[in-house]
Coordinates of C-alpha atoms in Angstrom, one line a residue:
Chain A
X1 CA 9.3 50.9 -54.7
X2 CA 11.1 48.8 -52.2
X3 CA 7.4 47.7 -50.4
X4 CA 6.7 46.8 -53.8
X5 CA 9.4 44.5 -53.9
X6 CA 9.0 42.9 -50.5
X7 CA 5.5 42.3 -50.8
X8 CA 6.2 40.3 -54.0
X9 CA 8.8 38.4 -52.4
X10 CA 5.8 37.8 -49.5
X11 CA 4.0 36.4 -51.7
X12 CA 6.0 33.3 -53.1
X13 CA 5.1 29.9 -51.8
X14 CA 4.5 30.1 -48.0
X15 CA 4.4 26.7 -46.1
X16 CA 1.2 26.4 -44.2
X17 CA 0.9 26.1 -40.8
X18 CA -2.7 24.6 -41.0
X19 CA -3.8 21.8 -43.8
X20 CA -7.3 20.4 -42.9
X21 CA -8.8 17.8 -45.8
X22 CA -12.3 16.8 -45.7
X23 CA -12.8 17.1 -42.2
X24 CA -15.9 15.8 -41.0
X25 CA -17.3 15.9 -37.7
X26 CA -20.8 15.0 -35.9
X27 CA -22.5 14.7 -32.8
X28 CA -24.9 11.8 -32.4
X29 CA -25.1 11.9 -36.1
X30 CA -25.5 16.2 -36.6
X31 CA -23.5 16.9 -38.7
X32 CA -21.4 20.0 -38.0
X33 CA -18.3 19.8 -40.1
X34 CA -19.0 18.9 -43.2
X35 CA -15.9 18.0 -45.6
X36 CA -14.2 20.9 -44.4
X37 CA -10.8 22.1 -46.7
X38 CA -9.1 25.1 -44.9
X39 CA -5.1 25.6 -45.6
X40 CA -3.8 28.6 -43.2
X41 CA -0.4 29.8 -44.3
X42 CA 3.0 30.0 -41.6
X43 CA 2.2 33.7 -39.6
X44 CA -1.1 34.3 -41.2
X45 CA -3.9 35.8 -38.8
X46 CA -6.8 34.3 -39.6
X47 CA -10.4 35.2 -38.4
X48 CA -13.0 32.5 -38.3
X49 CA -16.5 34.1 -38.2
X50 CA -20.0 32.5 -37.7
X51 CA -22.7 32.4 -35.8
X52 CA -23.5 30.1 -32.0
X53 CA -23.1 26.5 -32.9
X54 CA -22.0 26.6 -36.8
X55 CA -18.9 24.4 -35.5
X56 CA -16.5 27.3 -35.4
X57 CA -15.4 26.0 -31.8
X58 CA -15.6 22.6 -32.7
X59 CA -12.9 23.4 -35.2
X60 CA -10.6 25.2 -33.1
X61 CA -10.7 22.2 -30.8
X62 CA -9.8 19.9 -33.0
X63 CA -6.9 22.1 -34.1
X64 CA -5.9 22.3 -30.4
X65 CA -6.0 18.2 -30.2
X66 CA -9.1 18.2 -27.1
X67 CA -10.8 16.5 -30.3
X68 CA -10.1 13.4 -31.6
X69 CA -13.4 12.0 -32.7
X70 CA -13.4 13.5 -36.3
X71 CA -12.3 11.9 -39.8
X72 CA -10.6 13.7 -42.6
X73 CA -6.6 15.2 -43.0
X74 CA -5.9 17.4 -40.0
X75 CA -2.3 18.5 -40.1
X76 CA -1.1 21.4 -37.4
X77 CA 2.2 22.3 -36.1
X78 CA 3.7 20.5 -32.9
X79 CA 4.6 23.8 -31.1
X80 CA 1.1 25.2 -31.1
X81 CA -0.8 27.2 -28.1
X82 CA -4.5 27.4 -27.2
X83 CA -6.2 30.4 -25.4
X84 CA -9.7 30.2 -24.5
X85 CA -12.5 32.5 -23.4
X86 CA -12.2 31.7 -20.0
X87 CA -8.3 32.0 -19.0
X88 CA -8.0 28.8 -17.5
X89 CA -5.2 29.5 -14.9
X90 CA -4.5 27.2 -12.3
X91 CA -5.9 28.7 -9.3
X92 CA -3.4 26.9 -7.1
X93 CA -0.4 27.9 -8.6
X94 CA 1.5 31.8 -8.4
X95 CA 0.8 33.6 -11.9
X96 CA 4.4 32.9 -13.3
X97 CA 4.1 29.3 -12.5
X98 CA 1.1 29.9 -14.6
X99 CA 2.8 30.8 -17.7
X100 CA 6.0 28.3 -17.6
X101 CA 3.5 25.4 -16.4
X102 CA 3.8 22.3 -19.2
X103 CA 7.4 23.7 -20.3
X104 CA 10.1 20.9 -19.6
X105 CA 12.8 21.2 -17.4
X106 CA 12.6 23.9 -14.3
X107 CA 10.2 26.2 -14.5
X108 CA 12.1 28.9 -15.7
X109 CA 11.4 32.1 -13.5
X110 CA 12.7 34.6 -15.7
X111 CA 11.4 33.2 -18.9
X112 CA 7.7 33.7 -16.8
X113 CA 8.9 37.4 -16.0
X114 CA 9.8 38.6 -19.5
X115 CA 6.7 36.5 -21.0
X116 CA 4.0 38.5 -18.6
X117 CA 6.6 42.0 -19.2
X118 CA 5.5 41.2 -22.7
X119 CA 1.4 41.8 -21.7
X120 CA 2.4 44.2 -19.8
X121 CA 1.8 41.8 -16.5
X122 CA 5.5 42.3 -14.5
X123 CA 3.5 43.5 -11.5
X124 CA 1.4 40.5 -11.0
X125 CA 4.2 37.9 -11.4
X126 CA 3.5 37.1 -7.9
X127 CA 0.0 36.7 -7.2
X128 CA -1.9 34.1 -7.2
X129 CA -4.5 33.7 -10.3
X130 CA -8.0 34.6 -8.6
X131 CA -6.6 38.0 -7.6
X132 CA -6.4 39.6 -11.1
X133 CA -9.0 41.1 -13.0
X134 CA -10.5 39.8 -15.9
X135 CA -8.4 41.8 -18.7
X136 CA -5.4 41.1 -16.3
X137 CA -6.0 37.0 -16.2
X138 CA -6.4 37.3 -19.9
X139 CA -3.1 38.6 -20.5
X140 CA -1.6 36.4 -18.6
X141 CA -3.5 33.2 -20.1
X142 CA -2.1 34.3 -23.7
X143 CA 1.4 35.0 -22.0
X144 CA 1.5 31.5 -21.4
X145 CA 0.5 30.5 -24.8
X146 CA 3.3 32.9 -26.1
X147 CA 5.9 31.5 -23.9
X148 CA 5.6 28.3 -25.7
X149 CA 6.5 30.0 -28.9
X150 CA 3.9 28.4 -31.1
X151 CA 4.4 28.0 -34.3
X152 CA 0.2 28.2 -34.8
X153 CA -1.9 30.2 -32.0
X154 CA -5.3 29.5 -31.4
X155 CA -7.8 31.9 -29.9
X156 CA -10.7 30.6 -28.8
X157 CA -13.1 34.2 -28.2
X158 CA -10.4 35.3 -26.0
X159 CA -12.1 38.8 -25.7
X160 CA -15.8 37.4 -25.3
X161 CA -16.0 37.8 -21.7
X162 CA -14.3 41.3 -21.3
X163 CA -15.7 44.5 -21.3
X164 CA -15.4 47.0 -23.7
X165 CA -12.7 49.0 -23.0
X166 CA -10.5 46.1 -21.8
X167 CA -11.5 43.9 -24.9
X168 CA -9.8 47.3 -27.4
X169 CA -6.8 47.4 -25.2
X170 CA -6.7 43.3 -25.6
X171 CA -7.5 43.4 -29.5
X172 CA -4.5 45.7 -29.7
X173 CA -2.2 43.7 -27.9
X174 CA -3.3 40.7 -29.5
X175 CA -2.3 42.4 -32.9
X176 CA 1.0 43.9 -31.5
X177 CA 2.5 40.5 -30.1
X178 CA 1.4 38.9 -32.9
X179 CA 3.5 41.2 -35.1
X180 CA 6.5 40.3 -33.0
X181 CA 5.9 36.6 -33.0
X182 CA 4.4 35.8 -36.8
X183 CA 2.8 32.9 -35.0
X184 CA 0.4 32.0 -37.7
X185 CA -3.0 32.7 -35.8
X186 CA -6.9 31.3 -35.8
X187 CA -8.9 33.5 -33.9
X188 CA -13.0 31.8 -33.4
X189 CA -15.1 35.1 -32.7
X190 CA -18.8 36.3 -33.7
X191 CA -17.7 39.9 -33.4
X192 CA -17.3 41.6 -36.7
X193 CA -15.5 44.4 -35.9
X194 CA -13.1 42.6 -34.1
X195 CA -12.6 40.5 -37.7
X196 CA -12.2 43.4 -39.7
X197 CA -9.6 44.7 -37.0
X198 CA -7.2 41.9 -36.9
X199 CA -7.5 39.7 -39.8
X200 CA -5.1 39.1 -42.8
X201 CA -8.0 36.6 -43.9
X202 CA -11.7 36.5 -42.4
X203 CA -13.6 32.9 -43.2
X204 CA -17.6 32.6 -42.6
X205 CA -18.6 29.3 -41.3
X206 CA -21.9 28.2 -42.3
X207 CA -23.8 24.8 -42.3
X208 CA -20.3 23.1 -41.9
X209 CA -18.2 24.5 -44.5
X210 CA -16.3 27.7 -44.8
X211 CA -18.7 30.0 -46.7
X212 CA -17.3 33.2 -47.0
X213 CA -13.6 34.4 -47.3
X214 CA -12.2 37.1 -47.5
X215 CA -8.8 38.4 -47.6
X216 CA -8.2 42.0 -46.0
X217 CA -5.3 44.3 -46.8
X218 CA -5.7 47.1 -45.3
X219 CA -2.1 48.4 -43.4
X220 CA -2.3 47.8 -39.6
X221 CA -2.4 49.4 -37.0
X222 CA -6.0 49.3 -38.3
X223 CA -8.7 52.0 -36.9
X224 CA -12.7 51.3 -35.9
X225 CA -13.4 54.6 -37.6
X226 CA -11.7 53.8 -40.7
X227 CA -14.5 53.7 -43.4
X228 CA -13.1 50.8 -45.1
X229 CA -13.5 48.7 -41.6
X230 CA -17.0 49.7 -41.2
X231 CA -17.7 48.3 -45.1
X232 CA -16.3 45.2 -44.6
X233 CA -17.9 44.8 -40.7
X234 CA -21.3 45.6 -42.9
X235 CA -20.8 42.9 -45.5
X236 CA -19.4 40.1 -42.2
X237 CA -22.5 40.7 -40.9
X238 CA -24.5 40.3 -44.5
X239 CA -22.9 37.1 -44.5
X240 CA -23.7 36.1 -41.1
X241 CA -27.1 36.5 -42.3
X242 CA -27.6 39.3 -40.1
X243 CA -29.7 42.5 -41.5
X244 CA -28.5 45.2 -40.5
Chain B
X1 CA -40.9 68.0 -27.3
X2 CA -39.4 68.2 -23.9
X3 CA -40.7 70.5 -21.1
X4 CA -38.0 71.7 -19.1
X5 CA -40.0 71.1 -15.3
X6 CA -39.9 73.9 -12.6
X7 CA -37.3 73.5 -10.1
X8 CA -39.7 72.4 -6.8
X9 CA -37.4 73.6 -4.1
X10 CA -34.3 72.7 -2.2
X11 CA -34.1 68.8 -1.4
X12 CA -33.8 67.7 1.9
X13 CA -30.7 66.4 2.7
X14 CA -29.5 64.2 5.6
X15 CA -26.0 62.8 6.4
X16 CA -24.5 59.7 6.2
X17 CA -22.7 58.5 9.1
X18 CA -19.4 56.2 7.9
X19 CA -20.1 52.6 10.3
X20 CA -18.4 53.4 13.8
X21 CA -16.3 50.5 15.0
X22 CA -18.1 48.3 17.2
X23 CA -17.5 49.0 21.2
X24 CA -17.1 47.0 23.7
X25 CA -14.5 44.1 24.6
X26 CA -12.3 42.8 21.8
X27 CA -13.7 39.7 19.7
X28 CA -11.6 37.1 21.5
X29 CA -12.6 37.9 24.6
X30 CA -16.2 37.8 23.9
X31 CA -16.0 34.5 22.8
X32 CA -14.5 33.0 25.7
X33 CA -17.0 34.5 28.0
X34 CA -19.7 32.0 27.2
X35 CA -17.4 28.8 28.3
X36 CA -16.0 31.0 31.5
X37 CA -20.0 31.5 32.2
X38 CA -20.6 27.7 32.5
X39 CA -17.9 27.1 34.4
X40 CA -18.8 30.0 36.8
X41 CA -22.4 28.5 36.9
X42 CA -20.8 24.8 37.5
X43 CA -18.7 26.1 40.1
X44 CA -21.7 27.6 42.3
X45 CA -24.1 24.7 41.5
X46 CA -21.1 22.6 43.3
X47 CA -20.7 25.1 46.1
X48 CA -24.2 25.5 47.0
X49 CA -24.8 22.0 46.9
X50 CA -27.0 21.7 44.2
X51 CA -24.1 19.7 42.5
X52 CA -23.5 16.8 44.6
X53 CA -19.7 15.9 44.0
X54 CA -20.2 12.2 43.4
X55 CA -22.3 13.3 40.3
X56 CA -20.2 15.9 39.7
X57 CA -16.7 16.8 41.0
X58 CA -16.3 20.8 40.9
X59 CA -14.4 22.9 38.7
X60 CA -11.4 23.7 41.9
X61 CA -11.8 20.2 42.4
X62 CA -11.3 19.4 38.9
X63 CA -8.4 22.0 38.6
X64 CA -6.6 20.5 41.9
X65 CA -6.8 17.0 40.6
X66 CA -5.4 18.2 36.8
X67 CA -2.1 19.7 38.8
X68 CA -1.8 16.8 40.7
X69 CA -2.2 14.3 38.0
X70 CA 0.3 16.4 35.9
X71 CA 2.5 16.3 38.9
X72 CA 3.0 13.1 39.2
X73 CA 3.0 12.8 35.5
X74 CA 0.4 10.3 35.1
X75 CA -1.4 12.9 32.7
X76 CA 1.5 13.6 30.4
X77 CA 1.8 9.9 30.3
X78 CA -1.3 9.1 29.3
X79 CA -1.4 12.2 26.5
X80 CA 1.5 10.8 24.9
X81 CA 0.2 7.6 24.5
X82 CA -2.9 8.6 23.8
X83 CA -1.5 11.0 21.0
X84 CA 1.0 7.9 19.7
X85 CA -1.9 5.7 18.8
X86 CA -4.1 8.7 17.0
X87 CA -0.7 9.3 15.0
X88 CA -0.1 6.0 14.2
X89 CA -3.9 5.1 13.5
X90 CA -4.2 8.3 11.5
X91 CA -1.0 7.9 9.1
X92 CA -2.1 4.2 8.6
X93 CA -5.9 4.8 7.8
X94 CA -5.4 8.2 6.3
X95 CA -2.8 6.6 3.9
X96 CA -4.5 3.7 3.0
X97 CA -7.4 5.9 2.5
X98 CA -5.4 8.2 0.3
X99 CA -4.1 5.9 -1.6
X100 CA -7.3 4.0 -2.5
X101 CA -9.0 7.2 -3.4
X102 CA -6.4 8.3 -5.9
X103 CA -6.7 5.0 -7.5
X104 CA -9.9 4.6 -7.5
X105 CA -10.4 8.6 -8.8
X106 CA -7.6 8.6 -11.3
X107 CA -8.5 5.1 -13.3
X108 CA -11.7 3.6 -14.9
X109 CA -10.2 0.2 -13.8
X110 CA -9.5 1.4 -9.9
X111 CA -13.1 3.2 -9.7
X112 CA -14.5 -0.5 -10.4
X113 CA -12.1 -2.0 -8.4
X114 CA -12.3 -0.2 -5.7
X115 CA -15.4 1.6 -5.2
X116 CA -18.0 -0.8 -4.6
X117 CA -16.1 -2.3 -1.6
X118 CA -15.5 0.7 0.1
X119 CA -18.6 2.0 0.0
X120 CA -20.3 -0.7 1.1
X121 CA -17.6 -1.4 4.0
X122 CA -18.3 2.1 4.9
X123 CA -21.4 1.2 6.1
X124 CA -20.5 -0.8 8.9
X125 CA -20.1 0.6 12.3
X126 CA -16.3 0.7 13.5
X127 CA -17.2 -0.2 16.5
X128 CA -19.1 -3.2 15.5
X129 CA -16.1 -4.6 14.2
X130 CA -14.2 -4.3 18.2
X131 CA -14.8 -7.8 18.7
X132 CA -13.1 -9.4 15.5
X133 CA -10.4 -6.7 16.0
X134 CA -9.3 -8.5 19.4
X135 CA -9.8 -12.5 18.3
X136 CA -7.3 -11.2 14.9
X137 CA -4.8 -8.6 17.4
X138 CA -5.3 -9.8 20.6
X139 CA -5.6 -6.7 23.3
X140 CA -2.3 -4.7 23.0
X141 CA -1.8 -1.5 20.9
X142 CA -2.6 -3.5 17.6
X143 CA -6.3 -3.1 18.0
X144 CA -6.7 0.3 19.3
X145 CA -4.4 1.5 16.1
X146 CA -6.5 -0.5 13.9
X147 CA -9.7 0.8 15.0
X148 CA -8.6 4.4 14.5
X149 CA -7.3 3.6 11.3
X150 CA -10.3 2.0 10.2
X151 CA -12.3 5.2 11.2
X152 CA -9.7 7.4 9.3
X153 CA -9.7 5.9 6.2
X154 CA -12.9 6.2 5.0
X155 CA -13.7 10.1 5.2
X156 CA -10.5 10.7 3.5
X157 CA -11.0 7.9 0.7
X158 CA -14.4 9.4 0.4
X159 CA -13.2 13.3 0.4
X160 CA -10.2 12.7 -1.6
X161 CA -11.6 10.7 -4.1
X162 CA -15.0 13.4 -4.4
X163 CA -12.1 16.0 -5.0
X164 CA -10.1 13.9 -7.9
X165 CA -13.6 13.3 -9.9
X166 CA -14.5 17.2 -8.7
X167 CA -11.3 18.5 -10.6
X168 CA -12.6 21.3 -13.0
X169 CA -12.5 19.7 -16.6
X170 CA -11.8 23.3 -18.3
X171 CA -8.6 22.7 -16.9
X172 CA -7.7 19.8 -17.3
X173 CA -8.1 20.4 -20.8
X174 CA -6.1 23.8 -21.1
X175 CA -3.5 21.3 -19.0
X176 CA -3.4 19.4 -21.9
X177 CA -2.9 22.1 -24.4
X178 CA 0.4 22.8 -22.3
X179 CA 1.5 19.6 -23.2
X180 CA 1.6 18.3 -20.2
X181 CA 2.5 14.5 -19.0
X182 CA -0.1 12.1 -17.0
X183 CA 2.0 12.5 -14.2
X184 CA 2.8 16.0 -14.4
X185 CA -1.3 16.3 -15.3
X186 CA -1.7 14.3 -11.5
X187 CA 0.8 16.6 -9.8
X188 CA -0.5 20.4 -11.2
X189 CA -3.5 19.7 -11.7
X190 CA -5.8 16.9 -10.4
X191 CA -4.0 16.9 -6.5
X192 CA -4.0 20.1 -6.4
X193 CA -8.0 20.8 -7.5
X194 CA -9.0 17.9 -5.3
X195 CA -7.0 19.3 -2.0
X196 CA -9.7 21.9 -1.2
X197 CA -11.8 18.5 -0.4
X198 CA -8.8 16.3 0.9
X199 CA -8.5 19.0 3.8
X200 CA -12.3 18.6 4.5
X201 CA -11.7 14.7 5.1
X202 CA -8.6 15.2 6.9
X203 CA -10.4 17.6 9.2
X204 CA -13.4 14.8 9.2
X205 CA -10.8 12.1 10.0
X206 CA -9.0 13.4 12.6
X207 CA -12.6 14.1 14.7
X208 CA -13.1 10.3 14.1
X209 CA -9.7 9.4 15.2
X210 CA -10.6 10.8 18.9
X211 CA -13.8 9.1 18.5
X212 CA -12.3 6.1 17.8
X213 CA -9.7 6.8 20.5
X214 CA -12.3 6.9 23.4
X215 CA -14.0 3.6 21.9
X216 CA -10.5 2.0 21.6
X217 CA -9.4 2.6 25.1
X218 CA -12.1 0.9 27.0
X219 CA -11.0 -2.2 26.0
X220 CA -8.4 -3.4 28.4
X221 CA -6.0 -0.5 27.9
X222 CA -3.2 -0.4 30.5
X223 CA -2.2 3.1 29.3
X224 CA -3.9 6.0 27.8
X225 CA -6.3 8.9 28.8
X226 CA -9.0 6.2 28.0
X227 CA -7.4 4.3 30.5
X228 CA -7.3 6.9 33.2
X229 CA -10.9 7.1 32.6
X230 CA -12.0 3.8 32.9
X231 CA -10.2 3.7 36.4
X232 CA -11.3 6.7 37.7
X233 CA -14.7 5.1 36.9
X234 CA -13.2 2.2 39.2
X235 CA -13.5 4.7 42.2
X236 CA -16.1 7.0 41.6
X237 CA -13.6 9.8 40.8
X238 CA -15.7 12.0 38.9
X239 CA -12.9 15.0 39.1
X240 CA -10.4 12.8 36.8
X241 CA -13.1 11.5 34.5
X242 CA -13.6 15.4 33.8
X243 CA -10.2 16.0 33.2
X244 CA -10.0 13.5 30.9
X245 CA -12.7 15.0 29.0
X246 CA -11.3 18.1 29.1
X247 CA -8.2 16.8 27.7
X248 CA -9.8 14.9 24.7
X249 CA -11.6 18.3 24.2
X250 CA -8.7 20.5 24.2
X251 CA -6.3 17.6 21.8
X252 CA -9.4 18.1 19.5
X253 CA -9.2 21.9 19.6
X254 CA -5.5 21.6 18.8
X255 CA -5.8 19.4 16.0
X256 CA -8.3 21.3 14.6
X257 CA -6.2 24.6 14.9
X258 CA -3.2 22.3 12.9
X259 CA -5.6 21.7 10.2
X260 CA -6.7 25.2 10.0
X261 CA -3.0 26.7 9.9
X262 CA -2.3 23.8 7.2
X263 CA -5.6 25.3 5.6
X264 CA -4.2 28.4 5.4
X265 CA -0.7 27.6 3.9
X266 CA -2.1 25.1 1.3
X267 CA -5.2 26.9 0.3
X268 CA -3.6 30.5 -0.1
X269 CA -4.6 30.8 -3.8
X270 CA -8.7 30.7 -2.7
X271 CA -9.9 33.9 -2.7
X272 CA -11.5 33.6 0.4
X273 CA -8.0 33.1 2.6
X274 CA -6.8 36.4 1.1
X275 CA -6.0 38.9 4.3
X276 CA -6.1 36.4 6.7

């Protein structure tokens, strides 16, 4: 029972990645983190679920540091990588300048080229941003949050603005390169499915405090059709106070 | 339940024709056949009389006295220094203006600084300011550089500084999620997003400067196409007033294709230059 072994040995002490204590934040006195405890362990995948304007976002950005005007214990890795909804390249600059842009020293061409190989992007090392497609700009924008090697990954709806097909192919890659990195990971999404796909651990945000959690164990590479998925994309939604 | 309908007959079909390139003569061509018109049309006016020559010298006319200006190389002459003074006016305005802008776009303390005064300087004509220009430089070259750099400055401080505060603020924040410096933030980032509009006020500035060139050279210029004008005036020499015109228009076409080439290098990442 060798797994049996290693998955005891998995489960001693992990350092986290993520400690947040009481973290509050408002705006113009709205309250929408309110004393907020979340601890994400070093390469977990976390999921962070809740409905348009809960605070998910708001979170995420204060993990990312483009949000200082909070109070409470926020500690977070230094190497740490943020990819949005929008990808965010620099129109002005080639793709591969893209991904090495921020990292000291020269930017370091072939660091770029097997950073984009890794998303499958070695034909567009070239071209300038505009020119991809949406999936393609996508893959690029979280090759250059890989290329940092971040010790904590944060997604910010990164498959939001994609369309079907492109968003399973992403979800999959997403899982796949997280496998090879063991970044620890917070994903912000409202999509269930995608929750129940990916996560080691999906939270519920509600009214400013994680509501729900719930850890998932099912073996990965994880399937839509799988019956287990589709119970636990039911109760998500139950949770998200959404009857369904 | 669903009635499967009759089948009503064949439908009528037509063919679509794939768009034909257009006929005729190529674009360039066209183009240049409304200015060779006008000049066709001048050219008669003068012959038939209709034109008198001391309102009007004819195109030949005009033609003869270009070659013979440019043979005696009064013409070249004047270009040069003509083109000297925009250069020099330009890289002093446009670099002042530069300057100020980034300050004034990059810092809280610069925008107060800054702002206010150039605006409101803005307002006043350049050529108002002639006058003061000669009691503070006197009548040499100092005056007529100062003038164009006075012109200069303004569209780009305006343009540049428009572009800085215009940078795209998603960006700026992923910018910082790289990690990356103030100064490093200035040079990916802000310059960059803001030279879409820095090219506009260079393209701006460089039509004032030939404004401000014509203005500038009426005043006791001793050299110049401005000065070649204002003695041709001397004697009634309407052919080599025209070809001064005609040069200030065709410097202005050329700068204007410079800017355009340099739009084309430097803006190659828009969308919109792709294929050209």
């Amino acid at each position: 029972m060798a797994s049996l072994v290693h998955r005891h040995l998995e489960a001693a002490p992990v350092p986290p990645a993520v400690h947040i204590r009481g973290l509050n934040r408002s705006f113009d006195g709205r309250r929408v983190i309110e004393g907020l405890d979340l601890t994400i362990t070093a390469g977990e995948f976390v999921v962070l679920l809740g409905a348009s304007g809960c605070g998910k976002s708001t979170l995420l950005r204060i993990l990312g540091d483009l949000d200082r005007d909070f109070d409470g214990e926020v500690d977070v890795p230094a190497r740490r990588a943020v990819a949005f909804q929008a990808p965010r390249l620099m129109p002005w600059k080639p793709v591969w300048r893209n991904v090495v842009l921020g990292l000291p020293g020269r930017p370091d061409r072939a660091l770029a080229e097997r950073a984009l190989a890794e998303v499958g992007l070695s034909h567009r090392t070239d071209v300038w941003p505009k020119v991809l497609s949406g999936g393609e700009a996508q893959r690029a924008s979280l090759a250059r949050a890989l290329v940092r090697d971040p010790e904590l990954l944060l997604l910010d709806e990164p498959f939001a603005a994609l369309d079907a097909l492109t968003r399973i192919k992403a979800q999959a890659l997403v899982a796949e390169l997280w496998q090879r990195h063991r970044c620890a990971v917070l994903l912000v999404t409202h999509d269930v499915e995608e929750a129940a796909l990916l996560a080691d651990r999906v939270l519920v945000m509600k009214d400013g405090v994680i509501a729900h959690e719930h850890r998932i164990d099912l073996p990965r590479p994880r399937d839509v059709a799988d019956p287990d998925i589709a119970r636990l994309r039911g109760r998500f939604l139950d949770w998200l106070g959404v009857h369904h | 339940m669903t009635l499967i309908q009759p089948i009503r007959g064949a439908p009528q079909l037509e063919r679509l024709r794939p768009a034909t390139p257009r006929k005729g003569p190529p674009r360039a061509l066209r183009r240049a056949m409304g200015p060779l018109l006008l000049v066709a049309l001048w050219q008669a006016a003068s012959m038939t009389g209709v034109l008198p020559s001391e309102v009007l010298a004819a195109p030949s006319t005009v033609i003869g006295s270009a070659t013979e200006l440019a043979r005696t190389g009064e013409l070249q002459d004047a270009i040069l220094v003509s083109l000297r003074r925009v250069i020099f006016g330009l890289a002093i305005g446009g670099g002042i203006g530069v300057i100020l802008a980034i300050t004034a776009g990059l810092t809280r303390l610069g925008e107060d600084l800054v702002d206010a005064p150039m605006q409101m300087i803005r307002t006043v004509p350049n050529v108002a300011l002639i006058p003061l220009l000669i009691i503070w430089l006197g009548i040499g070259e100092a005056p007529k550089i100062a003038l164009i750099a006075l012109a200069t400055a303004f569209p780009l401080y305006i343009n540049v500084y428009a572009g800085i505060r215009g940078v795209d603020q998603t960006l700026v924040e992923a910018a910082r999620t790289l990690g990356l410096s103030r100064a490093a933030m200035v040079r990916h980032v802000i310059l960059p997003g803001a030279l879409p509009n820095a090219l506009v006020g260079f393209r701006y500035a460089l039509g004032v400067a030939w404004l401000a060139l014509v203005f500038g050279e009426q005043i006791n210029a001793t050299a110049g196409i401005g000065y070649l004008m204002a003695t041709a005036r001397e004697f009634f020499q309407t052919d080599v007033i025209v070809v001064c015109l005609v040069v200030y228009a065709l410097l202005g076409l050329a700068v204007d294709f410079i800017v355009r080439l340099l739009e084309r290098s430097l803006l190659a990442w828009r969308p919109s230059f792709i294929g050209t």
